[in-house]
CSV table of C-alpha atoms in Angstrom, one decimal:
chain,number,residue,atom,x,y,z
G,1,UNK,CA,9.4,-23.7,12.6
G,2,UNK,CA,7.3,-26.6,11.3
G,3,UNK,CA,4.8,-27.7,14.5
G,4,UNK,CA,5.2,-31.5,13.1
G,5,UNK,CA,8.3,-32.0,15.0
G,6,UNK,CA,7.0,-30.5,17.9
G,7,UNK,CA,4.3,-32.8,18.3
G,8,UNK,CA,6.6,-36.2,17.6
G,9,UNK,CA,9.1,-35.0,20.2
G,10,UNK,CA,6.2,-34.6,22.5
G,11,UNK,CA,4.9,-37.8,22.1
G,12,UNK,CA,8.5,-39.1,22.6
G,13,UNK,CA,8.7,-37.2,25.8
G,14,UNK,CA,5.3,-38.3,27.4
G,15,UNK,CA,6.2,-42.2,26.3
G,16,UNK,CA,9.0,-41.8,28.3
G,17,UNK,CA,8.4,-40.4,31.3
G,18,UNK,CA,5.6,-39.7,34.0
G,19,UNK,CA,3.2,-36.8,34.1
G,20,UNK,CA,2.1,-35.0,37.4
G,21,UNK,CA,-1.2,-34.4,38.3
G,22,UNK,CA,-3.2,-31.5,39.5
G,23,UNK,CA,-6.7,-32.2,39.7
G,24,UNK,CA,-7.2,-36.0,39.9
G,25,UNK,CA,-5.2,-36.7,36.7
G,26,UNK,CA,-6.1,-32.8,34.4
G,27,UNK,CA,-3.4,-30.6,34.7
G,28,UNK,CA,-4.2,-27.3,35.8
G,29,UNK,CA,-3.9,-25.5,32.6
G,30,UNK,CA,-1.8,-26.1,29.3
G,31,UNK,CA,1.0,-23.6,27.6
G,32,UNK,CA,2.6,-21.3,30.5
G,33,UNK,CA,0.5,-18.5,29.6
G,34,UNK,CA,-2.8,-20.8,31.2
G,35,UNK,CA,-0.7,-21.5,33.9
G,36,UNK,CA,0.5,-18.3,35.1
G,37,UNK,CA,-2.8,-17.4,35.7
G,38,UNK,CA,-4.0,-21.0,37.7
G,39,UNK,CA,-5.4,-22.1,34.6
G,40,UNK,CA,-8.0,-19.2,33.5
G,41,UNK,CA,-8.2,-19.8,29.7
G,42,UNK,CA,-11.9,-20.4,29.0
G,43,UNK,CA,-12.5,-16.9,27.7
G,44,UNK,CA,-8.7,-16.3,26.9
G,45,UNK,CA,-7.4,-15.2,23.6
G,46,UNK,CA,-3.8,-15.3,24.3
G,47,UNK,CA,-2.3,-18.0,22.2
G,48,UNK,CA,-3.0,-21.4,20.3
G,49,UNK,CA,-3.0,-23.5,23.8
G,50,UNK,CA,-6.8,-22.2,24.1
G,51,UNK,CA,-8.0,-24.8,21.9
G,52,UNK,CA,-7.4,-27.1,24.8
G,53,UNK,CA,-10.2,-25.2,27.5
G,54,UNK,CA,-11.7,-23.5,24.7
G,55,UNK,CA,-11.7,-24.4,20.8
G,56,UNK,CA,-13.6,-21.2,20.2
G,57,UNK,CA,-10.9,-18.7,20.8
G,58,UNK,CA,-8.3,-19.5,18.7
G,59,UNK,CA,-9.5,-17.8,15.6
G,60,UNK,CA,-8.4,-14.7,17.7
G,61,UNK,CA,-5.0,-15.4,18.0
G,62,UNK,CA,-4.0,-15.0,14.2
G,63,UNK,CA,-1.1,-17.4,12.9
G,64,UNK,CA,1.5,-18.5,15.9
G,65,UNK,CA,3.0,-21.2,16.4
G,66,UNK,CA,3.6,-21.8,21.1
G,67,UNK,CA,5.9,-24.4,22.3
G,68,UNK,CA,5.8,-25.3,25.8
G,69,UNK,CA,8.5,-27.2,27.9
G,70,UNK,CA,8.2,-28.1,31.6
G,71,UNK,CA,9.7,-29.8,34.5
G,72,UNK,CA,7.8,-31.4,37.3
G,73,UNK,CA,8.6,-32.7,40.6
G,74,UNK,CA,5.6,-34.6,42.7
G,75,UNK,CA,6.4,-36.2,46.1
G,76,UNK,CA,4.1,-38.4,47.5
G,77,UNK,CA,4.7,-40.1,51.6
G,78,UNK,CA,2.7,-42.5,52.8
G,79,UNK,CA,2.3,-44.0,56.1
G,80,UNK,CA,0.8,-47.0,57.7
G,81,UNK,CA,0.2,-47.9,61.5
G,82,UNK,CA,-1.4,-51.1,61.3
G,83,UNK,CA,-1.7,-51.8,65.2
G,84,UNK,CA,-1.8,-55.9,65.2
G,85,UNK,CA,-1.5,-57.4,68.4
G,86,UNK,CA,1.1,-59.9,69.2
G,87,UNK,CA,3.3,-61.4,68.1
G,88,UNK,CA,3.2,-59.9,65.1
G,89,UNK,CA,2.8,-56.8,66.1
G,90,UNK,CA,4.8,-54.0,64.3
G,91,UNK,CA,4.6,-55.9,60.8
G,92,UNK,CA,2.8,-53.9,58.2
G,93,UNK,CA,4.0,-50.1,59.9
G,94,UNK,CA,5.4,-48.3,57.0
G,95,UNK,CA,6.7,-44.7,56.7
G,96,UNK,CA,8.0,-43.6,53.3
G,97,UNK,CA,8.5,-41.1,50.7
G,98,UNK,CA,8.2,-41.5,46.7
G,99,UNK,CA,11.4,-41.5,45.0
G,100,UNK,CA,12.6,-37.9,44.1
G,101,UNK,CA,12.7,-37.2,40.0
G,102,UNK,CA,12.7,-34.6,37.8
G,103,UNK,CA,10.5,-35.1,35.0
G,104,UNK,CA,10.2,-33.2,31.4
G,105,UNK,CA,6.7,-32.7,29.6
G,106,UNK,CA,6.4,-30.8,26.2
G,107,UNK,CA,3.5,-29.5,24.6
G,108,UNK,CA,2.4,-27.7,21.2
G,109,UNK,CA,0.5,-25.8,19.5
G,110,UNK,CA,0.1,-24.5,15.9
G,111,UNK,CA,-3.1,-22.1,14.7
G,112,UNK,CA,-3.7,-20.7,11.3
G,113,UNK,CA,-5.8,-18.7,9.6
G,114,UNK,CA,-6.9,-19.9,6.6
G,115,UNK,CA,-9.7,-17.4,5.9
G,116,UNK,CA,-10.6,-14.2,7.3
G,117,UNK,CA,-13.0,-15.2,9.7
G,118,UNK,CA,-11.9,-19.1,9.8
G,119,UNK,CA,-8.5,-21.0,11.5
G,120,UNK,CA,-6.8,-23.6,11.5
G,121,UNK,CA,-5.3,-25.5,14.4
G,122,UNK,CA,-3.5,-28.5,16.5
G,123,UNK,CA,-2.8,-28.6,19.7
G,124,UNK,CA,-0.9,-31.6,21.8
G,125,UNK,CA,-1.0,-31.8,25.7
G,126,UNK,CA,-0.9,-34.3,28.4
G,127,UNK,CA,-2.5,-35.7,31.5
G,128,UNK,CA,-1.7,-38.3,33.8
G,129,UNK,CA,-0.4,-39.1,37.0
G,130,UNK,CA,2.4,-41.7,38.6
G,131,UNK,CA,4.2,-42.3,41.4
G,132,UNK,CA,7.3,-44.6,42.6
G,133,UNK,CA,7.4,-46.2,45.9
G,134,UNK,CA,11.0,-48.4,47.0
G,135,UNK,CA,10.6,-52.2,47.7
G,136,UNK,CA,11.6,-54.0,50.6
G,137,UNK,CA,10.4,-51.3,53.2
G,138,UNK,CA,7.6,-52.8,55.2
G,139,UNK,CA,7.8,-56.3,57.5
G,140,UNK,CA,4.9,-58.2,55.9
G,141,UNK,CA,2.8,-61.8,56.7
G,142,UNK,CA,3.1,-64.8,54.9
G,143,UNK,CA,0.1,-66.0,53.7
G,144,UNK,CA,-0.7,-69.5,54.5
G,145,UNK,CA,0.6,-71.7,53.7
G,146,UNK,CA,3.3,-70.6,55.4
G,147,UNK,CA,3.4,-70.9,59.6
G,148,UNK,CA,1.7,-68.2,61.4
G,149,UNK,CA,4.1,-65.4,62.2
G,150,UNK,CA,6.3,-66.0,59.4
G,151,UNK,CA,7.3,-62.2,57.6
G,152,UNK,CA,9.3,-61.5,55.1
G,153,UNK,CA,9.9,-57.9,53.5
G,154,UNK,CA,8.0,-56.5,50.6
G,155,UNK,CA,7.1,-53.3,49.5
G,156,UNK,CA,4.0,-51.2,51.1
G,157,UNK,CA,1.7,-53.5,49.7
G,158,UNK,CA,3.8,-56.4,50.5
G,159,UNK,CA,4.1,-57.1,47.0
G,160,UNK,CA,7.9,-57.7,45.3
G,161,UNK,CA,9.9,-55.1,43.9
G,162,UNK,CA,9.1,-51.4,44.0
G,163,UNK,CA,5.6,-49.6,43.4
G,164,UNK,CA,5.1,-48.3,40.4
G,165,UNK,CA,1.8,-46.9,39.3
G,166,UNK,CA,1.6,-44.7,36.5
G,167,UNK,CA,-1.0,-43.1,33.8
G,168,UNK,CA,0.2,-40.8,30.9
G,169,UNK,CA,-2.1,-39.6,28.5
G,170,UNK,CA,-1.4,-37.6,25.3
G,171,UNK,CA,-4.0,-35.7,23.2
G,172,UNK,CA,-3.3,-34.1,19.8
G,173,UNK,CA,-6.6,-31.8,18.9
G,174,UNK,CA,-7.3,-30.9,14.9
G,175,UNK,CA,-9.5,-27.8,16.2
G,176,UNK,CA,-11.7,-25.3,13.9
G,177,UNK,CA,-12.5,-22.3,15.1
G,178,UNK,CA,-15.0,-19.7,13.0
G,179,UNK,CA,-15.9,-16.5,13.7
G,180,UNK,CA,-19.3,-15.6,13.6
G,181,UNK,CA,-19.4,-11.9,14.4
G,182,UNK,CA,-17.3,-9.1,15.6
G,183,UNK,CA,-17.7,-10.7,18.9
G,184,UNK,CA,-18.9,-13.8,18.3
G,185,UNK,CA,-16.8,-17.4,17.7
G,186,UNK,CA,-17.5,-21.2,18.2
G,187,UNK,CA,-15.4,-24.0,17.5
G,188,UNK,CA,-14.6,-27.7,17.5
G,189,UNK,CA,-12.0,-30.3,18.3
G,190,UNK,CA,-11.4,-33.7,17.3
G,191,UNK,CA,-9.5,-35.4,20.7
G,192,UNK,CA,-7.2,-38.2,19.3
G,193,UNK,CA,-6.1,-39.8,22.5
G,194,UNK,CA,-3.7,-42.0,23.6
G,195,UNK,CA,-2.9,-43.2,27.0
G,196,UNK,CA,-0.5,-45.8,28.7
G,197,UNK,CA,-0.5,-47.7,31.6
G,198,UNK,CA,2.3,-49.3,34.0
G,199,UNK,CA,1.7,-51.4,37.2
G,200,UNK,CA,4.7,-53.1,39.6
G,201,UNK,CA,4.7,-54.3,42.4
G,202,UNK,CA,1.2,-55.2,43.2
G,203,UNK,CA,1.6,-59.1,43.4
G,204,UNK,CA,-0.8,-58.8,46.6
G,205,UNK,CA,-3.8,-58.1,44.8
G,206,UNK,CA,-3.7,-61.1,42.6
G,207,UNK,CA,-6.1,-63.4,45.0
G,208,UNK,CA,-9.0,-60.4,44.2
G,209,UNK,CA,-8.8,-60.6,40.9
G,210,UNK,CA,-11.0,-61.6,38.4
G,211,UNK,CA,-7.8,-63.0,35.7
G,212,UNK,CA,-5.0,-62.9,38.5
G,213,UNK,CA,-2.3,-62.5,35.8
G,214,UNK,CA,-3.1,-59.6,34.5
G,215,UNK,CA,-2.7,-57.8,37.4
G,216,UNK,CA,1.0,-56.7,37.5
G,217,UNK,CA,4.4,-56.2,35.7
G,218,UNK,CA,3.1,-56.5,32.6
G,219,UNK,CA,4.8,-53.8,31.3
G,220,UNK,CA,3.8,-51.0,29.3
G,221,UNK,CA,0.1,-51.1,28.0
G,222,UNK,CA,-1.5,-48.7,25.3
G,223,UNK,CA,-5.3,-47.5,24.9
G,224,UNK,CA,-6.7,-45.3,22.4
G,225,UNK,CA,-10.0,-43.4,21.4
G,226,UNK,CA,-11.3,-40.3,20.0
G,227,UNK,CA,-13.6,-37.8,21.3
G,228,UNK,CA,-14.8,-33.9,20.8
G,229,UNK,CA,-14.8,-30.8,22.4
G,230,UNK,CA,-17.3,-27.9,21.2
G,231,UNK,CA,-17.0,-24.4,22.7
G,232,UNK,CA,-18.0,-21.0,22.5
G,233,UNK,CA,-16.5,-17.3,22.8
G,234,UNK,CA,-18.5,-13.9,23.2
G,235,UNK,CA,-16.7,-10.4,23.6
G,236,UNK,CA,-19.8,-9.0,25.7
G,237,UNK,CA,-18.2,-5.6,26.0
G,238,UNK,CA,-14.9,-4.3,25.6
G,239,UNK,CA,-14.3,-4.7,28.9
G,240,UNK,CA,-15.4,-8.4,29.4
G,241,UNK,CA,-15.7,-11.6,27.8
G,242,UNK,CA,-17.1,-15.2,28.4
G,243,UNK,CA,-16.3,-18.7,26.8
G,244,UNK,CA,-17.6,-22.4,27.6
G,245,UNK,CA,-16.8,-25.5,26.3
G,246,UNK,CA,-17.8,-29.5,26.8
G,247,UNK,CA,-16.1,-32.1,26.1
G,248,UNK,CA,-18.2,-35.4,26.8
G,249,UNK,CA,-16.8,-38.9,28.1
G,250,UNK,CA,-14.2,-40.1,25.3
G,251,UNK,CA,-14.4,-43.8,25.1
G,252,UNK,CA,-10.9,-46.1,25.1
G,253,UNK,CA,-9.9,-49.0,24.3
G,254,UNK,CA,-8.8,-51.3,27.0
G,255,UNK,CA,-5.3,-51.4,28.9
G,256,UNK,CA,-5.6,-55.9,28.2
G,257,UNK,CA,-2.4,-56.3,29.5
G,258,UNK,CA,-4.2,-54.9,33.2
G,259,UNK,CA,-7.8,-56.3,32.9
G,260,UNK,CA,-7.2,-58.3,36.0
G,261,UNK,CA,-6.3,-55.2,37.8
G,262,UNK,CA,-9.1,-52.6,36.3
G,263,UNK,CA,-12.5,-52.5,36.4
G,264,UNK,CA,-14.3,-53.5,33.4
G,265,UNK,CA,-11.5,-55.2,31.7
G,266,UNK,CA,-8.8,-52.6,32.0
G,267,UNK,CA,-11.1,-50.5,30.7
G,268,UNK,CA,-10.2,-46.5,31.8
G,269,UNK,CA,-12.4,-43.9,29.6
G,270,UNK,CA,-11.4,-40.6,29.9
G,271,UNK,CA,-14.0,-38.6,31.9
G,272,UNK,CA,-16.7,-35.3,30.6
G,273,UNK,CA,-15.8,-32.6,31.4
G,274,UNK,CA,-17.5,-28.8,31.3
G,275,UNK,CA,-15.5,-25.5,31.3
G,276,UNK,CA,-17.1,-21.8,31.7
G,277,UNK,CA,-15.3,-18.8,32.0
G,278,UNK,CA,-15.0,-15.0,31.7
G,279,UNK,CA,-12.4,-12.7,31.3
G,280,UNK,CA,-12.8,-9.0,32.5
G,281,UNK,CA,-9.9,-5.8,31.5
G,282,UNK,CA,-10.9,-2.6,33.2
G,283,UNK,CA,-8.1,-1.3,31.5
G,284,UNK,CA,-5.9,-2.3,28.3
G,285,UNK,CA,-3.0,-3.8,30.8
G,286,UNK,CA,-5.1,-5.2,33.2
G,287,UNK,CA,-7.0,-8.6,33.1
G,288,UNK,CA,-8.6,-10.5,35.8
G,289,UNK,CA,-9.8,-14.3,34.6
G,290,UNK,CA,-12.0,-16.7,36.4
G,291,UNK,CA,-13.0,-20.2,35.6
G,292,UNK,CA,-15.1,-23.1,36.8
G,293,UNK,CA,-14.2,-26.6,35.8
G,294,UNK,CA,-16.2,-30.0,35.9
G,295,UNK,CA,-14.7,-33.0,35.4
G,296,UNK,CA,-17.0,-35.8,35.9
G,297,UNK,CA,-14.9,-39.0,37.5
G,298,UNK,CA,-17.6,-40.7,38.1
G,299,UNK,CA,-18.2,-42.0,34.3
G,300,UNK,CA,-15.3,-43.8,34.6
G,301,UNK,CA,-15.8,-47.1,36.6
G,302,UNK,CA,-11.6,-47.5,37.2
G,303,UNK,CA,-11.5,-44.9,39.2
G,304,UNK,CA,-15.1,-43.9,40.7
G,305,UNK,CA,-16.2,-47.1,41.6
G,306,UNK,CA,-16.0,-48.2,45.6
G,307,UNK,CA,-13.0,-49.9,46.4
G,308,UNK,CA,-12.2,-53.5,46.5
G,309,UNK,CA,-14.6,-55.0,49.7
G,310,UNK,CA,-14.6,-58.6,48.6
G,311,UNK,CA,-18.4,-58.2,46.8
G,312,UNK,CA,-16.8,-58.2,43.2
G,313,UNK,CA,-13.4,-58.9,42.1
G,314,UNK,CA,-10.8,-56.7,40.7
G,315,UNK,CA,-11.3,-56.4,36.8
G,316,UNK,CA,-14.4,-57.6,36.4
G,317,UNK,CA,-17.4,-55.5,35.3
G,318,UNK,CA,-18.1,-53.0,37.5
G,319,UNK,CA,-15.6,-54.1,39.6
G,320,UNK,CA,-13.7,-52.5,42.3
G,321,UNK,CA,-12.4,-48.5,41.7
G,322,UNK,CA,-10.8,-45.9,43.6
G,323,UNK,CA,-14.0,-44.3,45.4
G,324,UNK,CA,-13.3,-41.1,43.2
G,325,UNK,CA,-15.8,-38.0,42.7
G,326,UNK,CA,-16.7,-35.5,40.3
G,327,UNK,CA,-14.6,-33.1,40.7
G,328,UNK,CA,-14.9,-29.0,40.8
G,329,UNK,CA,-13.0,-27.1,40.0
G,330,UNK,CA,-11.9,-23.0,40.5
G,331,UNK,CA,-9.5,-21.0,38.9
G,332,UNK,CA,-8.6,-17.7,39.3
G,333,UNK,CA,-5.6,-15.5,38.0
G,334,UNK,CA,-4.8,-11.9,37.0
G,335,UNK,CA,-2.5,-10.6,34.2
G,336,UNK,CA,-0.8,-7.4,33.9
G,337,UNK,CA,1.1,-5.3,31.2
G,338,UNK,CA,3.7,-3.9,32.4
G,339,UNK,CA,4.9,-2.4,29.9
G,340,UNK,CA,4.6,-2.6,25.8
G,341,UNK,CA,6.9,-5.9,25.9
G,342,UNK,CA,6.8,-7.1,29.8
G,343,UNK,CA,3.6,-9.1,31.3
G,344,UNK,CA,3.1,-10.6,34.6
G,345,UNK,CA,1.3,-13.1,36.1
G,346,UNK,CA,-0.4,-14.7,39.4
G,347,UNK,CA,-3.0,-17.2,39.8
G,348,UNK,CA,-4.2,-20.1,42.0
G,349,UNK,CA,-6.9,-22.6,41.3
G,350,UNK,CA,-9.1,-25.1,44.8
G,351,UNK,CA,-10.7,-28.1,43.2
G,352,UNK,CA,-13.1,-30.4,45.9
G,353,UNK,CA,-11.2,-33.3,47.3
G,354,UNK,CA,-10.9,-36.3,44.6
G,355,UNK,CA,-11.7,-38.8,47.3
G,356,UNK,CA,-13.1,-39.1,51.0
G,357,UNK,CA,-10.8,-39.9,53.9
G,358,UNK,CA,-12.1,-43.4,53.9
G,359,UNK,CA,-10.7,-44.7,50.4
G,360,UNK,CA,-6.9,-43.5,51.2
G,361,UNK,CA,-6.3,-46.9,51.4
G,362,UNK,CA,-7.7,-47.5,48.2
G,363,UNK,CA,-5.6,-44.9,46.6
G,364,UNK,CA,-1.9,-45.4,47.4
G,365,UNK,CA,-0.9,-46.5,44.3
G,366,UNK,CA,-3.0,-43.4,42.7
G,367,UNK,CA,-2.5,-40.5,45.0
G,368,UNK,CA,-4.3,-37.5,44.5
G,369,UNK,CA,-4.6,-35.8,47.6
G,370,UNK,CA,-4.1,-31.9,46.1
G,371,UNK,CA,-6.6,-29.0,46.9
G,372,UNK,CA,-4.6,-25.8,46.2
G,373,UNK,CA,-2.3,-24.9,43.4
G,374,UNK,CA,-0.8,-21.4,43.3
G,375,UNK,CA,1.0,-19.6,40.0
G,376,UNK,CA,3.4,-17.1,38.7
G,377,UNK,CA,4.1,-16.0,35.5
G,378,UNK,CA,6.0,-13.6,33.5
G,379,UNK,CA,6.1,-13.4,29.5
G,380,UNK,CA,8.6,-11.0,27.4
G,381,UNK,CA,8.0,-9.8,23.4
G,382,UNK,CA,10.5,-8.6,21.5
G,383,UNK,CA,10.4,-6.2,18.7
G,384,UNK,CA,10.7,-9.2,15.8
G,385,UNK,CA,7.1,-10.4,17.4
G,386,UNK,CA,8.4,-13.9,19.2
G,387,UNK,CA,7.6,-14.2,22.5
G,388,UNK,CA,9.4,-16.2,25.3
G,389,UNK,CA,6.6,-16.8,28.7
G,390,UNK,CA,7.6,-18.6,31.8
G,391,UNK,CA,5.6,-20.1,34.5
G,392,UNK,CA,6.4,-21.3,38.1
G,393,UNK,CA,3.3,-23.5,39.8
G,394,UNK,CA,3.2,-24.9,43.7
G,395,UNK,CA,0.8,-27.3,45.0
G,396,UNK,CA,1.6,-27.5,48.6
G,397,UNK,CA,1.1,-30.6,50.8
G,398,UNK,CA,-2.4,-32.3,52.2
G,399,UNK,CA,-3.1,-35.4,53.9
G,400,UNK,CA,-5.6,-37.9,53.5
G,401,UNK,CA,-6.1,-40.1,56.5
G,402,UNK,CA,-8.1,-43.8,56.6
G,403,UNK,CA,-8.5,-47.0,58.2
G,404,UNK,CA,-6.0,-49.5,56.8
G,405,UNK,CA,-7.3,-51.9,54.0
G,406,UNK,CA,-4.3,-54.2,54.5
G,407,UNK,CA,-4.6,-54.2,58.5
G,408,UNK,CA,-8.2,-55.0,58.3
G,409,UNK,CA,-8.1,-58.0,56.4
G,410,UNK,CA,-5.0,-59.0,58.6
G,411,UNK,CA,-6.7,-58.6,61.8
G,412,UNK,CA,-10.2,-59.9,60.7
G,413,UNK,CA,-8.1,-63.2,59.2
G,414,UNK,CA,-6.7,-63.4,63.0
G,415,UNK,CA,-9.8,-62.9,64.8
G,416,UNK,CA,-12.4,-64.5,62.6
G,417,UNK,CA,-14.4,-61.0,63.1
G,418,UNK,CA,-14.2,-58.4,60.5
G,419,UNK,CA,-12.8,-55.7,61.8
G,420,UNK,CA,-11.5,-52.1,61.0
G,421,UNK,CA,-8.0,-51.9,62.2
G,422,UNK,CA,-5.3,-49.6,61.2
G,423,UNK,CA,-4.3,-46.0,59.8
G,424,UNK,CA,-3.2,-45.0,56.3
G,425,UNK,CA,-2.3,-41.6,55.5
G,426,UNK,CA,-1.3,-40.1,52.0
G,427,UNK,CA,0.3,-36.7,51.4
G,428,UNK,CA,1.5,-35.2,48.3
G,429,UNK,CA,3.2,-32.1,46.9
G,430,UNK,CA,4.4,-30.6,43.8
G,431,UNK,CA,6.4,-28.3,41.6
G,432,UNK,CA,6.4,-27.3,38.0
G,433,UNK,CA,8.2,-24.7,36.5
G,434,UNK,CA,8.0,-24.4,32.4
G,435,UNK,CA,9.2,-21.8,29.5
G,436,UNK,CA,7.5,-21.4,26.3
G,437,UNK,CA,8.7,-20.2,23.3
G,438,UNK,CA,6.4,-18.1,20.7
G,439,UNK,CA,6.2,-17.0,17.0
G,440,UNK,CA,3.6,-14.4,15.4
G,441,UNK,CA,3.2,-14.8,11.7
């Protein structure tokens, strides 16, 4: 099987459809062997998905070719109590749920050896994050200048037309990996990176932005860079092993079609981010894998600078954000060989929260609001050598609660007084569950 392929149909895959998010917008791990463990691969040698934590490992691995294919389901419900007095009280309440969808993501990866101590390898994988909110469920206020009191319906943020909000990002890695010693490997990655963006719905915001029609509906947008990720790998004992890798901020091009809407001209970088891990098998079936993860949000001004408080406007430079932090991240799983051609799996991973209470508001049409993601996995050989692994991952529900942005600037225009007014509260949840498919050479 040629990995060529592969790679097209994911790309044709991510174009088309929305990925899920994990931590912020990473995915927890990447090929279901990662996943079944909560995303331990740093100082993993399991199969050519490693280049993605850890560009190191993969001369380990030998010649395989591991293709991944997924299904996600995210729900995200959000909920407003705005609390204006009359007579317009009741306008601006909301309480909804994301549309429900099914939605497929492949991945690939290909490693060869093409010396002794030296491989070959590519690797394609996606991040991103969406969500879809209905139109038409909230009672809203003209602006002027319309009467006082006058409503009409719109969607949550009383724009036209449903919500939609949705980053997809694709990454196909050229990766070298050398071994050094008989326990001892480094390695490299070129990140080739595509990304598209998608805004609806968001009409709204057009009076706080800098170019007030590039805000929404513009359809699909591109952006594209290319970065690196270096690592490390170091069989300590037979018993344990460590690997690290860093992959520092990649720069992108900017999303024009939505420079009215992101900071810096639509530009959205993709952020560092620092991975250590070990791996430690008291015995030949058992493994027990942890792993810390970094991912610094703060380097990109789209998403870590404060929200929109009328002291710069939407899209310009260093414009308004989503009030999002560095995140960190733990993973920890556990492997065990069952027998000569049965594994199992079980993993879970806690990241810090991606933003405080206080910017829900500024986040509805990028929720993010997981802490805890649990795994299982299972993975079967069969005597020709190929190798079918499946995965099942849960990230249950949490809340983020905040004072309304909306409500605020609602009651303040009534009152002449700013004033804080209102409740916002974002949940989400998710399910994936994925089979890959394997071949030894």
């Amino acid at each position: 099987m040629h990995p060529v392929p592969w790679l097209m149909a994911a790309a044709a895959v991510l174009g088309s459809t929305p990925a899920e998010a994990d931590h912020g917008y990473f995915q927890i791990g990447y090929g279901a062997e990662a996943r079944g463990v909560g995303g331990a691969a740093a100082a993993a040698t399991r199969d050519a998905f490693g280049a993605a934590a850890n560009p190191a490992t993969t001369v380990w691995v030998g010649n395989r070719l591991d293709a991944n294919f997924s299904m996600a389901s995210g729900s995200t419900r959000f909920r407003r109590q705005a609390g204006l007095p009359p007579p317009v009280n009741g306008a601006l309440d909301t309480d909804l749920e994301s549309e429900k969808r099914w939605d497929p993501l492949a991945e690939v990866a290909y490693s060869r050896m093409v010396a002794p101590d030296l491989a070959l390898s590519v690797v394609g994988y996606s991040n991103g994050a969406g969500t879809f909110l209905p139109a038409d469920t909230t009672v809203c206020l003209a602006p002027p200048p319309a009467p006082p009191g006058t409503t009409f319906r719109g969607n949550a943020l009383c724009g036209s037309g449903r919500i939609v909000s949705g980053l997809k990002q694709l990454i196909v890695a050229p990766t070298l990996s050398m071994r050094l010693s008989d326990s001892v490997s480094v390695g490299g990655s070129l990140l080739l990176a595509a990304q598209t963006f998608k805004a609806d719905g968001q009409q709204a915001l057009t009076s706080q932005s800098a170019s007030p029609d590039r805000v929404t509906n513009g359809g699909t947008a591109y952006s594209f860079g290319a970065g690196l990720r270096v690592g490390g790998y170091w069989r300590a004992h037979e018993m344990l092993s460590l690997g690290a890798s860093w992959s520092p901020r990649v720069a992108m091009s900017r999303f024009k079609e939505y420079e009215g809407l992101l900071a810096n001209r639509g530009r959205l970088d993709i952020p560092e981010t620092l991975i250590a891990g070990l791996q430690f098998s008291p015995t030949s079936a058992l493994s027990l894998l942890l792993d810390y993860q970094r991912i610094r949000y703060s380097g990109t001004d789209a998403l870590a600078n404060p929200g929109f408080d009328g002291s710069a406007l939407r899209g310009s430079n260093g414009g308004p954000g989503a009030g999002w932090r560095d995140v960190d991240v733990y993973k920890l799983g556990v492997r065990y060989q069952a027998t000569p051609a049965l594994r199992v799996s079980a993993g879970m991973s806690a990241n810090s929260r991606v933003y405080e209470d206080k910017d829900t508001t500024h986040n509805v049409t990028s929720p993010s609001t997981f802490r805890r993601h649990y795994t299982l996995g299972a993975g079967y050989t069969n005597a020709a050598g190929s190798e079918w692994s499946f995965f099942y991952e849960r990230s249950p529900k949490r809340t983020t609660t905040g004072t309304s942005g909306l409500a605020s600037a609602v009651v303040s225009q009534l009152t002449g007084v700013p004033t804080a007014a209102g409740q916002e509260s974002l949940s989400t949840s998710l399910h994936v569950v994925g089979i890959q498919y394997s071949i030894r050479r």
